[in-house]
PDB file of C-alpha atoms in Angstrom:
ATOM      1  CA  MET A   1      49.589 120.190 -96.792  1.00 62.00           C
ATOM      2  CA  MET A   2      46.463 119.878 -98.807  1.00 59.00           C
ATOM      3  CA  LYS A   3      47.888 116.951-100.872  1.00 63.00           C
ATOM      4  CA  LEU A   4      49.114 115.117 -98.189  1.00 55.00           C
ATOM      5  CA  LEU A   5      45.395 115.089 -96.382  1.00 52.00           C
ATOM      6  CA  ALA A   6      43.907 114.034 -99.705  1.00 56.00           C
ATOM      7  CA  LEU A   7      46.545 111.315-100.024  1.00 53.00           C
ATOM      8  CA  LEU A   8      45.779 110.157 -96.542  1.00 54.00           C
ATOM      9  CA  ALA A   9      42.058 110.225 -96.879  1.00 56.00           C
ATOM     10  CA  PHE A  10      42.266 108.065 -99.988  1.00 58.00           C
ATOM     11  CA  CYS A  11      44.609 105.436 -98.608  1.00 59.00           C
ATOM     12  CA  CYS A  12      43.474 105.362 -95.236  1.00 56.00           C
ATOM     13  CA  GLY A  13      39.752 106.017 -95.744  1.00 55.00           C
ATOM     14  CA  GLN A  14      38.835 102.335 -94.799  1.00 64.00           C
ATOM     15  CA  ALA A  15      39.440 100.594 -91.296  1.00 63.00           C
ATOM     16  CA  VAL A  16      40.477  97.161 -91.402  1.00 67.00           C
ATOM     17  CA  GLY A  17      40.006  95.124 -88.366  1.00 73.00           C
ATOM     18  CA  ILE A  18      42.534  92.546 -87.005  1.00 77.00           C
ATOM     19  CA  LYS A  19      41.167  88.926 -87.028  1.00 83.00           C
ATOM     20  CA  CYS A  20      40.775  87.512 -83.420  1.00 80.00           C
ATOM     21  CA  GLY A  21      42.811  84.336 -82.492  1.00 80.00           C
ATOM     22  CA  ARG A  22      45.995  85.195 -84.211  1.00 83.00           C
ATOM     23  CA  PRO A  23      49.523  85.413 -82.326  1.00 81.00           C
ATOM     24  CA  LEU A  24      49.142  89.152 -81.935  1.00 79.00           C
ATOM     25  CA  THR A  25      45.471  89.152 -80.676  1.00 81.00           C
ATOM     26  CA  ARG A  26      43.215  87.258 -78.148  1.00 81.00           C
ATOM     27  CA  ALA A  27      41.165  84.451 -78.624  1.00 83.00           C
ATOM     28  CA  CYS A  28      37.835  84.929 -80.371  1.00 81.00           C
ATOM     29  CA  LEU A  29      34.909  85.894 -77.922  1.00 78.00           C
ATOM     30  CA  GLY A  30      32.888  82.558 -79.361  1.00 75.00           C
ATOM     31  CA  GLU A  31      35.793  80.258 -77.876  1.00 79.00           C
ATOM     32  CA  THR A  32      35.821  81.719 -74.709  1.00 80.00           C
ATOM     33  CA  ASP A  33      32.371  82.825 -73.878  1.00 83.00           C
ATOM     34  CA  VAL A  34      29.249  80.603 -74.857  1.00 82.00           C
ATOM     35  CA  ARG A  35      27.138  83.654 -75.227  1.00 81.00           C
ATOM     36  CA  TYR A  36      29.159  84.615 -78.768  1.00 81.00           C
ATOM     37  CA  ASP A  37      29.374  80.915 -79.851  1.00 81.00           C
ATOM     38  CA  PRO A  38      27.362  80.736 -82.995  1.00 80.00           C
ATOM     39  CA  GLU A  39      27.309  76.878 -82.293  1.00 83.00           C
ATOM     40  CA  SER A  40      25.888  77.068 -78.991  1.00 82.00           C
ATOM     41  CA  SER A  41      22.350  76.063 -78.792  1.00 85.00           C
ATOM     42  CA  ASN A  42      19.364  78.034 -77.351  1.00 85.00           C
ATOM     43  CA  ASN A  43      17.560  74.786 -76.257  1.00 88.00           C
ATOM     44  CA  VAL A  44      17.636  74.720 -72.422  1.00 88.00           C
ATOM     45  CA  GLY A  45      17.879  70.904 -72.696  1.00 86.00           C
ATOM     46  CA  ASP A  46      21.120  71.100 -74.066  1.00 88.00           C
ATOM     47  CA  GLN A  47      22.489  74.000 -71.734  1.00 88.00           C
ATOM     48  CA  ALA A  48      21.484  72.118 -68.427  1.00 87.00           C
ATOM     49  CA  SER A  49      20.202  68.613 -68.713  1.00 88.00           C
ATOM     50  CA  ILE A  50      18.155  68.991 -65.494  1.00 87.00           C
ATOM     51  CA  TRP A  51      15.367  70.493 -67.370  1.00 86.00           C
ATOM     52  CA  THR A  52      14.578  67.784 -69.800  1.00 87.00           C
ATOM     53  CA  ARG A  53      15.212  65.310 -66.795  1.00 91.00           C
ATOM     54  CA  SER A  54      12.441  67.034 -64.910  1.00 90.00           C
ATOM     55  CA  ALA A  55       9.677  67.363 -67.634  1.00 92.00           C
ATOM     56  CA  GLY A  56       6.887  65.149 -67.221  1.00 95.00           C
ATOM     57  CA  LEU A  57       3.405  64.594 -65.372  1.00 96.00           C
ATOM     58  CA  TYR A  58       3.400  64.260 -61.645  1.00 95.00           C
ATOM     59  CA  ARG A  59       0.658  63.537 -58.994  1.00 96.00           C
ATOM     60  CA  GLY A  60       0.960  64.677 -55.521  1.00 94.00           C
ATOM     61  CA  VAL A  61      -1.243  64.691 -52.335  1.00 95.00           C
ATOM     62  CA  GLY A  62      -1.121  67.150 -49.586  1.00 91.00           C
ATOM     63  CA  GLN A  63      -2.852  69.006 -46.704  1.00 87.00           C
ATOM     64  CA  PHE A  64      -3.094  72.793 -45.838  1.00 82.00           C
ATOM     65  CA  ARG A  65      -4.516  74.485 -42.830  1.00 82.00           C
ATOM     66  CA  VAL A  66      -6.477  77.731 -42.630  1.00 81.00           C
ATOM     67  CA  ASN A  67      -8.026  79.467 -39.657  1.00 80.00           C
ATOM     68  CA  GLY A  68     -11.446  78.731 -39.651  1.00 79.00           C
ATOM     69  CA  LEU A  69     -12.574  82.078 -37.745  1.00 80.00           C
ATOM     70  CA  ASP A  70     -10.762  84.347 -40.830  1.00 79.00           C
ATOM     71  CA  PRO A  71      -9.418  81.926 -43.429  1.00 73.00           C
ATOM     72  CA  PHE A  72      -8.086  84.837 -45.678  1.00 72.00           C
ATOM     73  CA  ASN A  73      -6.109  87.072 -42.844  1.00 74.00           C
ATOM     74  CA  ALA A  74      -5.963  85.104 -39.729  1.00 75.00           C
ATOM     75  CA  PRO A  75      -2.610  83.578 -38.810  1.00 78.00           C
ATOM     76  CA  VAL A  76      -2.864  79.400 -38.571  1.00 78.00           C
ATOM     77  CA  PRO A  77      -1.989  78.300 -35.408  1.00 73.00           C
ATOM     78  CA  SER A  78       1.242  75.950 -35.209  1.00 72.00           C
ATOM     79  CA  VAL A  79      -0.848  73.445 -33.408  1.00 75.00           C
ATOM     80  CA  PRO A  80      -3.948  72.486 -34.647  1.00 74.00           C
ATOM     81  CA  ASP A  81      -7.017  73.347 -32.500  1.00 79.00           C
ATOM     82  CA  ALA A  82     -11.022  73.844 -32.767  1.00 81.00           C
ATOM     83  CA  THR A  83     -10.506  76.934 -35.166  1.00 82.00           C
ATOM     84  CA  THR A  84      -8.098  75.173 -37.798  1.00 84.00           C
ATOM     85  CA  ILE A  85      -9.647  73.535 -40.825  1.00 82.00           C
ATOM     86  CA  SER A  86      -7.146  71.101 -42.503  1.00 84.00           C
ATOM     87  CA  ILE A  87      -8.050  70.610 -46.259  1.00 85.00           C
ATOM     88  CA  THR A  88      -6.531  67.673 -48.415  1.00 90.00           C
ATOM     89  CA  TYR A  89      -5.703  67.908 -52.027  1.00 92.00           C
ATOM     90  CA  THR A  90      -4.628  66.106 -54.862  1.00 94.00           C
ATOM     91  CA  THR A  91      -2.379  68.002 -57.358  1.00 94.00           C
ATOM     92  CA  TYR A  92      -1.601  66.785 -61.135  1.00 95.00           C
ATOM     93  CA  TYR A  93       1.438  68.828 -62.108  1.00 93.00           C
ATOM     94  CA  ASN A  94       2.479  68.903 -65.744  1.00 96.00           C
ATOM     95  CA  TYR A  95       5.896  70.154 -66.778  1.00 94.00           C
ATOM     96  CA  THR A  96       6.944  70.786 -70.264  1.00 94.00           C
ATOM     97  CA  VAL A  97      10.091  71.687 -71.909  1.00 92.00           C
ATOM     98  CA  PHE A  98      10.103  73.075 -75.554  1.00 90.00           C
ATOM     99  CA  GLY A  99      13.344  74.506 -76.884  1.00 89.00           C
ATOM    100  CA  SER A 100      14.314  77.717 -74.738  1.00 89.00           C
ATOM    101  CA  ARG A 101      11.011  77.720 -72.913  1.00 91.00           C
ATOM    102  CA  THR A 102       9.230  75.691 -70.157  1.00 91.00           C
ATOM    103  CA  ALA A 103       5.625  75.588 -69.295  1.00 92.00           C
ATOM    104  CA  THR A 104       4.015  74.523 -65.765  1.00 91.00           C
ATOM    105  CA  HIS A 105       0.342  73.660 -65.353  1.00 92.00           C
ATOM    106  CA  ALA A 106      -1.048  72.386 -62.256  1.00 92.00           C
ATOM    107  CA  VAL A 107      -4.563  71.449 -61.369  1.00 92.00           C
ATOM    108  CA  ARG A 108      -5.511  71.052 -57.649  1.00 92.00           C
ATOM    109  CA  PHE A 109      -8.670  69.312 -56.447  1.00 91.00           C
ATOM    110  CA  LEU A 110      -9.766  70.118 -52.939  1.00 89.00           C
ATOM    111  CA  ASP A 111     -11.379  67.294 -50.840  1.00 89.00           C
ATOM    112  CA  GLY A 112     -14.553  68.340 -49.091  1.00 84.00           C
ATOM    113  CA  VAL A 113     -14.954  71.574 -50.754  1.00 81.00           C
ATOM    114  CA  PRO A 114     -18.188  71.864 -52.839  1.00 81.00           C
ATOM    115  CA  PRO A 115     -17.844  72.472 -56.681  1.00 79.00           C
ATOM    116  CA  PRO A 116     -17.162  74.391 -58.454  1.00 78.00           C
ATOM    117  CA  LEU A 117     -14.717  75.707 -55.630  1.00 80.00           C
ATOM    118  CA  ASN A 118     -13.104  72.434 -55.444  1.00 85.00           C
ATOM    119  CA  VAL A 119     -10.833  72.846 -58.456  1.00 88.00           C
ATOM    120  CA  VAL A 120      -7.981  75.532 -58.758  1.00 87.00           C
ATOM    121  CA  GLN A 121      -5.657  75.519 -61.723  1.00 89.00           C
ATOM    122  CA  SER A 122      -2.336  77.405 -61.914  1.00 88.00           C
ATOM    123  CA  SER A 123       0.127  78.047 -64.853  1.00 89.00           C
ATOM    124  CA  ALA A 124       3.901  79.332 -64.877  1.00 89.00           C
ATOM    125  CA  PHE A 125       6.186  80.172 -67.831  1.00 91.00           C
ATOM    126  CA  THR A 126       9.973  80.447 -67.944  1.00 90.00           C
ATOM    127  CA  THR A 127      12.365  81.438 -70.773  1.00 90.00           C
ATOM    128  CA  SER A 128      16.075  81.079 -71.012  1.00 87.00           C
ATOM    129  CA  SER A 129      18.498  83.713 -70.350  1.00 85.00           C
ATOM    130  CA  HIS A 130      20.991  85.277 -72.779  1.00 83.00           C
ATOM    131  CA  GLU A 131      23.786  83.714 -70.907  1.00 86.00           C
ATOM    132  CA  LYS A 132      23.003  80.329 -72.494  1.00 86.00           C
ATOM    133  CA  ASP A 133      24.088  78.402 -69.104  1.00 87.00           C
ATOM    134  CA  GLY A 134      20.747  76.824 -68.122  1.00 85.00           C
ATOM    135  CA  THR A 135      19.510  79.840 -66.223  1.00 86.00           C
ATOM    136  CA  MET A 136      15.683  80.122 -66.608  1.00 87.00           C
ATOM    137  CA  LEU A 137      13.911  83.541 -65.995  1.00 88.00           C
ATOM    138  CA  THR A 138      10.446  83.120 -64.597  1.00 87.00           C
ATOM    139  CA  LEU A 139       7.804  84.950 -65.834  1.00 83.00           C
ATOM    140  CA  PRO A 140       4.548  86.350 -63.749  1.00 79.00           C
ATOM    141  CA  SER A 141       2.340  83.345 -62.982  1.00 71.00           C
ATOM    142  CA  PHE A 142      -1.229  83.101 -62.762  1.00 67.00           C
ATOM    143  CA  SER A 143      -3.918  80.815 -61.076  1.00 64.00           C
ATOM    144  CA  PHE A 144      -7.643  80.728 -61.477  1.00 63.00           C
ATOM    145  CA  ALA A 145     -10.528  78.850 -59.852  1.00 59.00           C
ATOM    146  CA  ASN A 146     -13.260  76.784 -61.660  1.00 55.00           C
ATOM    147  CA  THR A 147     -16.221  78.764 -61.535  1.00 51.00           C
ATOM    148  CA  SER A 148     -18.433  77.154 -63.926  1.00 46.00           C
ATOM    149  CA  THR A 149     -20.058  73.677 -64.074  1.00 45.00           C
ATOM    150  CA  VAL A 150     -21.863  71.672 -66.618  1.00 43.00           C
ATOM    151  CA  GLU A 151     -24.883  69.788 -66.162  1.00 44.00           C
ATOM    152  CA  LEU A 152     -24.707  66.351 -67.361  1.00 42.00           C
ATOM    153  CA  ASP A 153     -28.409  66.359 -68.531  1.00 43.00           C
ATOM    154  CA  THR A 154     -27.924  69.071 -70.996  1.00 42.00           C
ATOM    155  CA  LEU A 155     -25.062  67.024 -72.644  1.00 43.00           C
ATOM    156  CA  SER A 156     -27.160  63.909 -72.983  1.00 43.00           C
ATOM    157  CA  GLY A 157     -29.934  65.688 -74.343  1.00 42.00           C
TER     158      GLY A 157
END
């Protein structure tokens, strides 16, 4: 019995896998699932062309309304009235695609608001998912207001 165990351990000590895509096996995962295909690109533009087609610099104008009695908490009436303040703005929006990531930067200039509070900037970032199907995962975005001013007299000095 001991000789049989030693013989089995010697001749069968290594496991040998059967190659995929043969007559008795299934197709290789890289052929049926893009996630495992070594030739599949991580570039989101290659995965879905909508990402590269939408890249660029955009300019837009808009208007938003706030309740003048409590601009931070009060609901805005659906029909403008004496308590409603309308603020127009111009937004410059830059959408950049680089490899498996995208970056969005927006700068909004508020009309009729005194500097430095008249500029609001925001940024957002996305990254491609492991699915390699053009799906993007959005990372938490952030925005900030311009709170500093530059005096022209100090620059000309």
